[in-house]
XYZ file of C-alpha atoms in Angstrom:
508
model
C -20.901 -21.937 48.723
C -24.024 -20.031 49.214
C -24.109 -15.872 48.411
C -27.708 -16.134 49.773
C -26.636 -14.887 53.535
C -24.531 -11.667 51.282
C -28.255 -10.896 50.006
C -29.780 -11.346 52.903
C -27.120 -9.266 55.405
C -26.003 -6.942 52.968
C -28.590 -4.224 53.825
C -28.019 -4.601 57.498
C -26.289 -1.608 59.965
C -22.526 -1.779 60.397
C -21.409 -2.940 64.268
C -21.069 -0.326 66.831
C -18.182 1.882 66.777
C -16.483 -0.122 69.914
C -16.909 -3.069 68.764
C -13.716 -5.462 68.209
C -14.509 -6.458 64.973
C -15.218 -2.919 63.739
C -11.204 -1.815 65.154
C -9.752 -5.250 64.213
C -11.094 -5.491 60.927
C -7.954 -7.734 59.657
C -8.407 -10.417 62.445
C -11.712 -10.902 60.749
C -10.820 -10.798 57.473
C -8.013 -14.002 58.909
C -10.945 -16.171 60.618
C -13.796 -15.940 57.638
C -10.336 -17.023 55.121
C -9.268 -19.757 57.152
C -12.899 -21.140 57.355
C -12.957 -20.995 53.913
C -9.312 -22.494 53.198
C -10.320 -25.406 55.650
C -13.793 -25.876 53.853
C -12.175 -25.705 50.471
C -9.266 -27.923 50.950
C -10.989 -31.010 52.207
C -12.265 -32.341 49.130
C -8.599 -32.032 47.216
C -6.508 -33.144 50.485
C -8.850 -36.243 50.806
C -8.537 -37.024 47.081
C -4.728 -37.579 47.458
C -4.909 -39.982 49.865
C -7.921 -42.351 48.473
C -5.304 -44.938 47.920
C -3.530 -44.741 51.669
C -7.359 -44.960 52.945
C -8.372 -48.160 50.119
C -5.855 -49.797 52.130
C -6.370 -49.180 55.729
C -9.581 -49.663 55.943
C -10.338 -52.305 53.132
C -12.419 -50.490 50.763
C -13.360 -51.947 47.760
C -12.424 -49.824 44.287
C -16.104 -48.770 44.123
C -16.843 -48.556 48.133
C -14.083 -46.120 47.697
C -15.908 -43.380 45.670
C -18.479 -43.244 49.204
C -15.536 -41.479 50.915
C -15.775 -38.151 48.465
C -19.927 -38.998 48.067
C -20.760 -39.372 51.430
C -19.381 -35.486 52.286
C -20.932 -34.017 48.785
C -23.868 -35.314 49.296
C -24.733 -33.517 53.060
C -23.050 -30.721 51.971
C -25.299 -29.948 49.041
C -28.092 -31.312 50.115
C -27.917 -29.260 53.454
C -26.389 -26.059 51.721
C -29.330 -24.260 51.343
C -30.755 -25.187 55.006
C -27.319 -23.999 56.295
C -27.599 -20.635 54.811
C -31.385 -20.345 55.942
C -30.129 -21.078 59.501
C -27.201 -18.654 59.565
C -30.075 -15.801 58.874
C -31.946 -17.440 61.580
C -29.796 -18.236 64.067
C -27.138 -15.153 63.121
C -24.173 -16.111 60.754
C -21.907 -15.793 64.246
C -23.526 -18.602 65.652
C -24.183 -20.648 62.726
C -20.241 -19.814 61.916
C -19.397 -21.870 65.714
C -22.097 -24.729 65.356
C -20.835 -25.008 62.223
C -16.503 -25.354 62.966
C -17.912 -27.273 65.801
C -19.706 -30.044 64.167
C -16.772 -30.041 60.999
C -13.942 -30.241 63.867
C -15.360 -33.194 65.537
C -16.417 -35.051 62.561
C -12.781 -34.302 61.301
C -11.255 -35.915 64.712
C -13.844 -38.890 64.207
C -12.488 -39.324 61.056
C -8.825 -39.774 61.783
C -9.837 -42.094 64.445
C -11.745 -44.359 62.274
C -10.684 -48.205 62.451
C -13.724 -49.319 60.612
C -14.753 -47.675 56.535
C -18.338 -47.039 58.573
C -17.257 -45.480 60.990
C -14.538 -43.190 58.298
C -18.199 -42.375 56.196
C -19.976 -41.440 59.181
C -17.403 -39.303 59.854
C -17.475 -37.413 56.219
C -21.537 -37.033 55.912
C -21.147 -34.975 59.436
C -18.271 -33.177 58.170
C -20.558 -32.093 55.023
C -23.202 -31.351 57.672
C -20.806 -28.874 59.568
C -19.533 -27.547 56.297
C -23.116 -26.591 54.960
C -23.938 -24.664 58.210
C -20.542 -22.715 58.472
C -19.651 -22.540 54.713
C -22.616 -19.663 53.757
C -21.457 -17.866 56.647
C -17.990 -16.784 55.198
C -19.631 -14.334 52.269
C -22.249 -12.664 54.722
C -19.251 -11.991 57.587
C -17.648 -10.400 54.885
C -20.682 -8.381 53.967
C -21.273 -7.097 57.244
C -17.882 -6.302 59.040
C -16.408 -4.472 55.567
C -19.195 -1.997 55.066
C -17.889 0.359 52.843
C -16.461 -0.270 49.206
C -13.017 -0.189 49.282
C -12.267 -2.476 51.881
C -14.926 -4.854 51.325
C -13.665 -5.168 47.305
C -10.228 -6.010 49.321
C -11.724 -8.646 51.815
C -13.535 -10.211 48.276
C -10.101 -10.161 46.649
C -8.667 -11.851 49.086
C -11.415 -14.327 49.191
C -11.096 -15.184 45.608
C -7.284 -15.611 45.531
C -8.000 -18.368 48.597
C -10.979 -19.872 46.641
C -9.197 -19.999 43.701
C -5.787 -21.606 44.945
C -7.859 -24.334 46.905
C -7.135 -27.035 44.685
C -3.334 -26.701 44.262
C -2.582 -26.427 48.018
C -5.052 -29.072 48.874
C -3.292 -31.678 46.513
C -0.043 -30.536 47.748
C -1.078 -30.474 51.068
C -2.990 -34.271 50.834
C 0.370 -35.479 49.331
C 2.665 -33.843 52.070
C 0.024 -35.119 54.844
C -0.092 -38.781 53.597
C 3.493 -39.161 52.847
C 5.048 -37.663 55.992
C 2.608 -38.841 58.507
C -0.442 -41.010 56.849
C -3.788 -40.426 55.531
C -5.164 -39.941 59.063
C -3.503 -36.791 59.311
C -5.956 -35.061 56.485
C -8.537 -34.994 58.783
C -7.123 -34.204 61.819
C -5.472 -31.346 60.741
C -8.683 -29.634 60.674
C -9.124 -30.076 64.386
C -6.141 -27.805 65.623
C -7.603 -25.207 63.389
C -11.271 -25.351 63.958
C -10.264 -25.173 67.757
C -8.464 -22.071 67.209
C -11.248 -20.590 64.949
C -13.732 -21.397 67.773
C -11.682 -19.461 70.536
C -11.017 -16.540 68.176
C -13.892 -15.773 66.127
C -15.724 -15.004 69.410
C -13.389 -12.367 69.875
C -13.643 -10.382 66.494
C -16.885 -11.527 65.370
C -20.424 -9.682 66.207
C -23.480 -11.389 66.145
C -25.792 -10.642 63.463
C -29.334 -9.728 63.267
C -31.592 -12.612 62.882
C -33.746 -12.759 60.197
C -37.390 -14.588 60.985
C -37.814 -17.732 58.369
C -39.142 -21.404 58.168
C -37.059 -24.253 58.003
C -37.918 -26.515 54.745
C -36.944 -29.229 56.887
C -38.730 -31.640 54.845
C -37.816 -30.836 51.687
C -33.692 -30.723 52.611
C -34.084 -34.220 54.163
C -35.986 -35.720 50.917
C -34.221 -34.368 48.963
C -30.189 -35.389 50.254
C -31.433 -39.037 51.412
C -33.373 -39.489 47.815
C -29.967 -38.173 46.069
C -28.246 -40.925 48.558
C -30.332 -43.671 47.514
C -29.689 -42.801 44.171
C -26.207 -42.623 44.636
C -26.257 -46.133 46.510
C -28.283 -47.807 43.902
C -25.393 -46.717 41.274
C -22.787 -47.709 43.278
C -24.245 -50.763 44.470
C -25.499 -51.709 40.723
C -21.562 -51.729 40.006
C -20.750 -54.367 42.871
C -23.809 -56.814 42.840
C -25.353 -56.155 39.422
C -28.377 -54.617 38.162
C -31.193 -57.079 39.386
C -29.884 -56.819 42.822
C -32.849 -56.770 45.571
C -30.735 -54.017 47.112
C -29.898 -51.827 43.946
C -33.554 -52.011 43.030
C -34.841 -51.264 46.140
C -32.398 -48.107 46.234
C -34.150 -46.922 42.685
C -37.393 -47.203 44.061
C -36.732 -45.309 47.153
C -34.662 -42.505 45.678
C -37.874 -41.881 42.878
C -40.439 -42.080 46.000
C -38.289 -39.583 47.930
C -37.689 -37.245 45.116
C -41.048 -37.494 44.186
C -42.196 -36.372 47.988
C -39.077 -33.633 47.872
C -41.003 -31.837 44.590
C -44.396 -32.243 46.015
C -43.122 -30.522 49.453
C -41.165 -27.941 47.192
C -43.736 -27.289 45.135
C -46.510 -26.622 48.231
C -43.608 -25.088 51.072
C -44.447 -21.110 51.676
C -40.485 -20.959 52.253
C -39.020 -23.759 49.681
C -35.742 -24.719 50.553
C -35.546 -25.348 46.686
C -37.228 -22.386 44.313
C -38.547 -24.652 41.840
C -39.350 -21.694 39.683
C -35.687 -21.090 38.524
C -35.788 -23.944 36.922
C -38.731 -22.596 34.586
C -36.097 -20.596 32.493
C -34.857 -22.755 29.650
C -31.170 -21.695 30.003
C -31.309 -22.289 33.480
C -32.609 -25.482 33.279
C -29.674 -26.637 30.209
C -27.403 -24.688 32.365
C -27.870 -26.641 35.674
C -27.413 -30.026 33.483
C -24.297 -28.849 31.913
C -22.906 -28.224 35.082
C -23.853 -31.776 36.575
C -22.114 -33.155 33.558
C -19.649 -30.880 33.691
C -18.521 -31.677 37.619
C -19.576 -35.673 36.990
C -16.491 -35.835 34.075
C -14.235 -33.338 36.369
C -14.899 -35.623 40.108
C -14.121 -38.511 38.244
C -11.263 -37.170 36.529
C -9.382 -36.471 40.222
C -10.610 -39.554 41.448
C -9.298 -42.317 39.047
C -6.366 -40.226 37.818
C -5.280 -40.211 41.665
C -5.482 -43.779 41.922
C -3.574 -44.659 38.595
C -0.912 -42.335 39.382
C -0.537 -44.328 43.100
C -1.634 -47.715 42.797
C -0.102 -48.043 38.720
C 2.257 -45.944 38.319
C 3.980 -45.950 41.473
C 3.526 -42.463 42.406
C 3.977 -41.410 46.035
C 1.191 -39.677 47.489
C 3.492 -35.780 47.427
C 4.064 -36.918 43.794
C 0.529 -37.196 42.939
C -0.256 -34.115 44.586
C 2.512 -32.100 42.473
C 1.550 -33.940 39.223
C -2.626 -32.365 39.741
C -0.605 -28.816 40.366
C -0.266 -27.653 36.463
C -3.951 -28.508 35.834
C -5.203 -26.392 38.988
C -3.426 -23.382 38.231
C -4.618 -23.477 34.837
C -8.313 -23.438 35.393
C -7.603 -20.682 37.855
C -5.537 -18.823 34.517
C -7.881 -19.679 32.335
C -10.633 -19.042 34.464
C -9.686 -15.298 34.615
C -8.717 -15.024 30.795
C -12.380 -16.174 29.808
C -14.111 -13.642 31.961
C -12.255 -11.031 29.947
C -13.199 -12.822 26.593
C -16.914 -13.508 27.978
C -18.181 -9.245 26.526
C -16.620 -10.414 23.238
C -17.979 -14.108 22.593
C -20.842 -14.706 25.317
C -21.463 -17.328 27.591
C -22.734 -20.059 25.503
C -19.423 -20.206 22.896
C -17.174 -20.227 26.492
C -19.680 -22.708 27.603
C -19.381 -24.999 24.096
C -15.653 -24.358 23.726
C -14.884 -25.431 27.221
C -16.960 -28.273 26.800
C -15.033 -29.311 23.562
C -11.227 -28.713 25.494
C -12.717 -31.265 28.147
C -13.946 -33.672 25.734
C -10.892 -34.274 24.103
C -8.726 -34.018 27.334
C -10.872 -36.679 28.392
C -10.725 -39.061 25.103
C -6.799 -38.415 25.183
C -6.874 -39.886 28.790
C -8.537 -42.675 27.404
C -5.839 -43.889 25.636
C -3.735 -44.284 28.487
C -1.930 -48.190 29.373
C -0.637 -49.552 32.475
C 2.997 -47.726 31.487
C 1.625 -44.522 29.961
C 4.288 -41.971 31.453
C 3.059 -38.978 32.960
C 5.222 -36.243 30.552
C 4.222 -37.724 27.102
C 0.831 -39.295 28.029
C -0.739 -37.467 31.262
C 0.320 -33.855 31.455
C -1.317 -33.123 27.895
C -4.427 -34.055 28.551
C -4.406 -32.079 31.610
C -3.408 -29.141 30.616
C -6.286 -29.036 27.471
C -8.959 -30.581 30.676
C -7.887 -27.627 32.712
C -7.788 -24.923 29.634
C -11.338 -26.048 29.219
C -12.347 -26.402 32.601
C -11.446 -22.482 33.578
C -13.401 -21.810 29.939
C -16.039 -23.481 30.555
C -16.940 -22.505 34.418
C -16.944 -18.883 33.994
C -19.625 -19.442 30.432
C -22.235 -21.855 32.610
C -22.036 -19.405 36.152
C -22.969 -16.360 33.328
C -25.889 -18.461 31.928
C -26.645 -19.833 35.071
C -26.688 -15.389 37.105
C -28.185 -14.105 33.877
C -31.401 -12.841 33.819
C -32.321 -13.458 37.546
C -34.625 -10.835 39.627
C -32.188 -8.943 42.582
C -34.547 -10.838 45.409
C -33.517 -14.014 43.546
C -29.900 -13.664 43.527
C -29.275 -15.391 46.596
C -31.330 -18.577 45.869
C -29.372 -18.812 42.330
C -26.626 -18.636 43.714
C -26.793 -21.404 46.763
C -28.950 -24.069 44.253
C -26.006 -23.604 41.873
C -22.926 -24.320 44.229
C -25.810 -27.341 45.423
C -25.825 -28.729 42.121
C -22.299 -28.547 41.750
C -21.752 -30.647 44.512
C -24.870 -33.016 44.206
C -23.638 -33.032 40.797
C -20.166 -34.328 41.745
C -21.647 -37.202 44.075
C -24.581 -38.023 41.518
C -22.063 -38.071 38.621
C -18.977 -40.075 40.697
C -21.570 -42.850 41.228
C -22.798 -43.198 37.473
C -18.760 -43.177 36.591
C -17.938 -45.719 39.156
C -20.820 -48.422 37.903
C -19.094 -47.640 34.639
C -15.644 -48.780 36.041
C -17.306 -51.208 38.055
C -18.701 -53.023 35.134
C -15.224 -52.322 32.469
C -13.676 -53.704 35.398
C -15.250 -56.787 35.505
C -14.783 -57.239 31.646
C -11.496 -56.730 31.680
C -10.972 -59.127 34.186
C -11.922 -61.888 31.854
C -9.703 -61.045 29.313
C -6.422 -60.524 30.671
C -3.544 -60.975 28.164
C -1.222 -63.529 28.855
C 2.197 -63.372 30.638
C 1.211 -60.763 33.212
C 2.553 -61.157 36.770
C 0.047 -60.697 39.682
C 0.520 -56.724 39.748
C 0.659 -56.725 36.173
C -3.162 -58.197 35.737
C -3.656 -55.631 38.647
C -2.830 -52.715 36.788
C -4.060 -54.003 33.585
C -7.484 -54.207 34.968
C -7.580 -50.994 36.763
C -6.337 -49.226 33.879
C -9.128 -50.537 31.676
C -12.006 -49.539 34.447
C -10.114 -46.077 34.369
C -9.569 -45.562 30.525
C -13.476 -46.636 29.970
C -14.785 -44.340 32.724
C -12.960 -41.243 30.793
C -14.213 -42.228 27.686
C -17.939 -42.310 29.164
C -17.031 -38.920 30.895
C -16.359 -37.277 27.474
C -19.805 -38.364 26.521
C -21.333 -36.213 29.115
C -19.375 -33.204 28.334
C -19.798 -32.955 24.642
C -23.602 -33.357 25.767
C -22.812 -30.068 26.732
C -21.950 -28.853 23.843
C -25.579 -30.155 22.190
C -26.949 -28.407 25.446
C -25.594 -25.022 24.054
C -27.606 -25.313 20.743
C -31.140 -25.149 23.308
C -30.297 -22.238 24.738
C -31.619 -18.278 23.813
C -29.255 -15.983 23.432
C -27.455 -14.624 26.448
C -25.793 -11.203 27.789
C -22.427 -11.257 28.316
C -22.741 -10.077 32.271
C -25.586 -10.084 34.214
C -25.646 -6.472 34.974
C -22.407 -4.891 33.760
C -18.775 -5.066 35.045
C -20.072 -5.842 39.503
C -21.584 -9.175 37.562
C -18.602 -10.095 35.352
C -16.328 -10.003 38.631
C -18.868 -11.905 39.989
C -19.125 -14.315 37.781
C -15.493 -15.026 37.773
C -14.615 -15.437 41.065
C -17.807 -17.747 41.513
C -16.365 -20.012 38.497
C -12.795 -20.040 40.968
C -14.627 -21.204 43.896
C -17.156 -23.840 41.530
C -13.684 -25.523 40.713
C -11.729 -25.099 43.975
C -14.505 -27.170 45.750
């Protein structure tokens, strides 16, 4: 989520003395965390019940991956816009517009009879999320105004960020199981209504800051990353000479091409090209594409081996991803204490390395691999390096940037992190598309109908996580490119900085 509204509402004058919010600064404190919880927990909860949804609404294995892509891609494509609008508009009102949008989409959503209608209904929940998600940090800056109890509000912030992903998989598998898969997205309605009654209450308005909207550049920008998205996923249903796959290509390349011509020209760039000038920068917004391609894929084909061959019920599922989220959010904490001593790039390399081989271990995995002596291992070493590596790439990534900047770091890397996620989902479904396919060919003999089932699922799966430990040990090569850099990006403020950003990278 963007920090650019904390940079931009940081400086400005605490509410009047009779305000609500100012005597009933814990009410506030609730609202901005339960936005957060309900923005964090949607990607997890949704994950959980992928197979419940496959089913209902006859997706195909690869269509499937559109139900995580179509909300990553609006919501980092529009992140940046969102944040500019909340300093336009005032982060009060962008908060509203922004719960109101989420909470219909999410009620659209459950409703869905058709898998159109169900993706329509997740691109306008990742619109509502990019408006109301920057809001959360700049509330915070503005209604706790002096140290102490802002550092408290922050805390508390973190811990939510940082337990997203266990109590979304829990949640998704509790959701699914006891009601059905519907009920993931309308439980956000009952609590976006209650947000938009409430936050009126405790919540002053802002001061609005005067700004253009790159309108052009976020709109090139998340339908070129769309098309390119399609013309993956598409290449791994139809083939690569498809008229339609092609035609994606060629449009995503003509849009992106337009999106860095408007960038480069726009007196307000939605998009500050120039950050990506800085060589560890540049290596440091790859790594973390590759980084959240291998870790998106990861959730989503572990979910549907554990369901579909396994035989895992949806709460089982859930509880089976727990171990792995707590440790990134362990080892995410550890690391920042070891960053002074070893510096970002050996977290960065080592992490990289702990994923890798989680990642080739999953590959080994067969149709009755059990989940104590073949899944939780790999896990546990994926989420040891995970936690590693998050808080070495967010240093490289907040190091070296001018105070004015800090902002626009800060939103393009959460954007790339979920751009990433779509972008890399897509290239690791064509993969599993295409293994898929193979396998089918060469099924051994004396399988029952379920048995060629799993067998081919298994091999699309075990293939995709061997491809995925290609892109993170690029990482590691990635490290070797980059200049030295300081432990902190400004002393101890930046190292807390840096770790609760790597909590929320993971959580969403």
């Amino acid at each position: 989520m963007s920090e650019e509204t904390v940079t931009s509402t940081a400086g400005q004058s605490p509410p009047p003395k009779g305000d609500d919010a100012t005597r009933r600064p814990g009410m506030v404190l609730v609202i901005v965390l339960a936005l957060q919880t309900m923005l964090i927990l949607d990607v997890n909860v949704v994950n959980i019940a992928l197979p419940e949804v496959k089913e209902a609404l006859d997706f195909t294995p690869t269509g499937l991956s559109w139900v995580l892509s179509s909300y990553l891609l609006t919501f980092g494509g529009l992140l940046l816009l969102g944040g500019r609008a909340g300093d336009v508009l005032g982060h009060r009102r962008g908060l509203l517009i922004g719960v109101t949008v989420f909470t219909a989409a999410s009620l659209l959503g459950g409703l869905s009879n058709s898998a159109a209608m169900l993706l329509i209904a997740r691109a306008l929940q990742g619109v509502g999320a990019a408006i109301a998600a920057p809001t959360v940090l700049a509330l915070i800056a503005t209604h706790f105004t002096d140290e102490k109890s802002r550092a408290r509000a922050l805390g508390a912030y973190a811990a939510v960020s940082g337990s997203g992903a266990a109590i979304g998989l829990i949640g998704g598998g509790l959701l699914t199981d006891w009601l059905s898969w519907r009920w993931v997205l309308f439980i956000n309605v009952p609590i976006g209504v209650v947000l938009l009654i409430v936050a009126p209450m405790f919540i002053h308005e802002t001061d609005r800051t005067p700004a253009r909207f790159d309108l052009g550049g976020a709109l090139t920008s998340t339908v070129g990353m769309t098309a390119l998205v399609y013309g993956f996923i598409r290449a791994a249903e139809s083939g690569w000479g498809d008229a339609l796959t092609l035609g994606s290509f060629a449009l995503a390349v003509l849009l992106l091409v337009v999106f860095f011509f408007i960038e480069t020209n726009a007196r307000q760039p939605i998009t500050p090209l120039r950050l990506f000038a800085d060589r560890n920068r540049a290596t440091g917004y790859l790594s973390l594409l590759f980084v959240m391609a291998a870790g998106n894929a990861m959730f989503f084909f572990l979910t549907q081996f554990l369901q579909e061959v396994r035989g895992f019920t949806p709460i089982q599922a859930g509880l089976a991803f727990v171990p792995l989220a707590l440790l990134i959010l362990a080892t995410s904490s550890i690391a920042a204490k070891l960053l002074p001593r070893f510096g970002p790039r050996v977290l960065t390399a080592v992490g990289a390395a702990a994923i890798s081989v989680g990642l080739v271990w999953f590959a080994q995995i067969t149709p009755t691999s059990d989940y104590v002596s073949a899944l939780l291992g790999p896990m546990l070493v994926a989420g040891l390096g995970m936690g590693t590596l998050l808080v070495g790439v967010t240093t490289i990534l907040m190091s070296g940037i001018e105070p004015e900047e800090t902002g626009a770091a800060s939103g393009l890397l959460n954007v790339m992190q979920q751009i990433g996620g779509a972008l890399g989902l897509a290239i690791m479904v064509t993969v599993f598309g295409s293994a898929s396919r193979s396998a089918a060919d060469d099924v051994p003999a004396g399988l029952d109908t379920k048995g060629v089932a799993d067998f081919i699922l298994t091999e699309g799966v075990t293939t995709a996580f061997a491809w995925g430990a290609g892109f993170t040990a690029a990482t590691i090569l990635l490290t070797l490119i980059m200049r030295t850099v300081p432990s902190a990006a400004g002393g101890e403020p930046a190292q807390e900085q840096t770790e609760n950003a790597s909590r929320e990278v993971r959580a969403q």
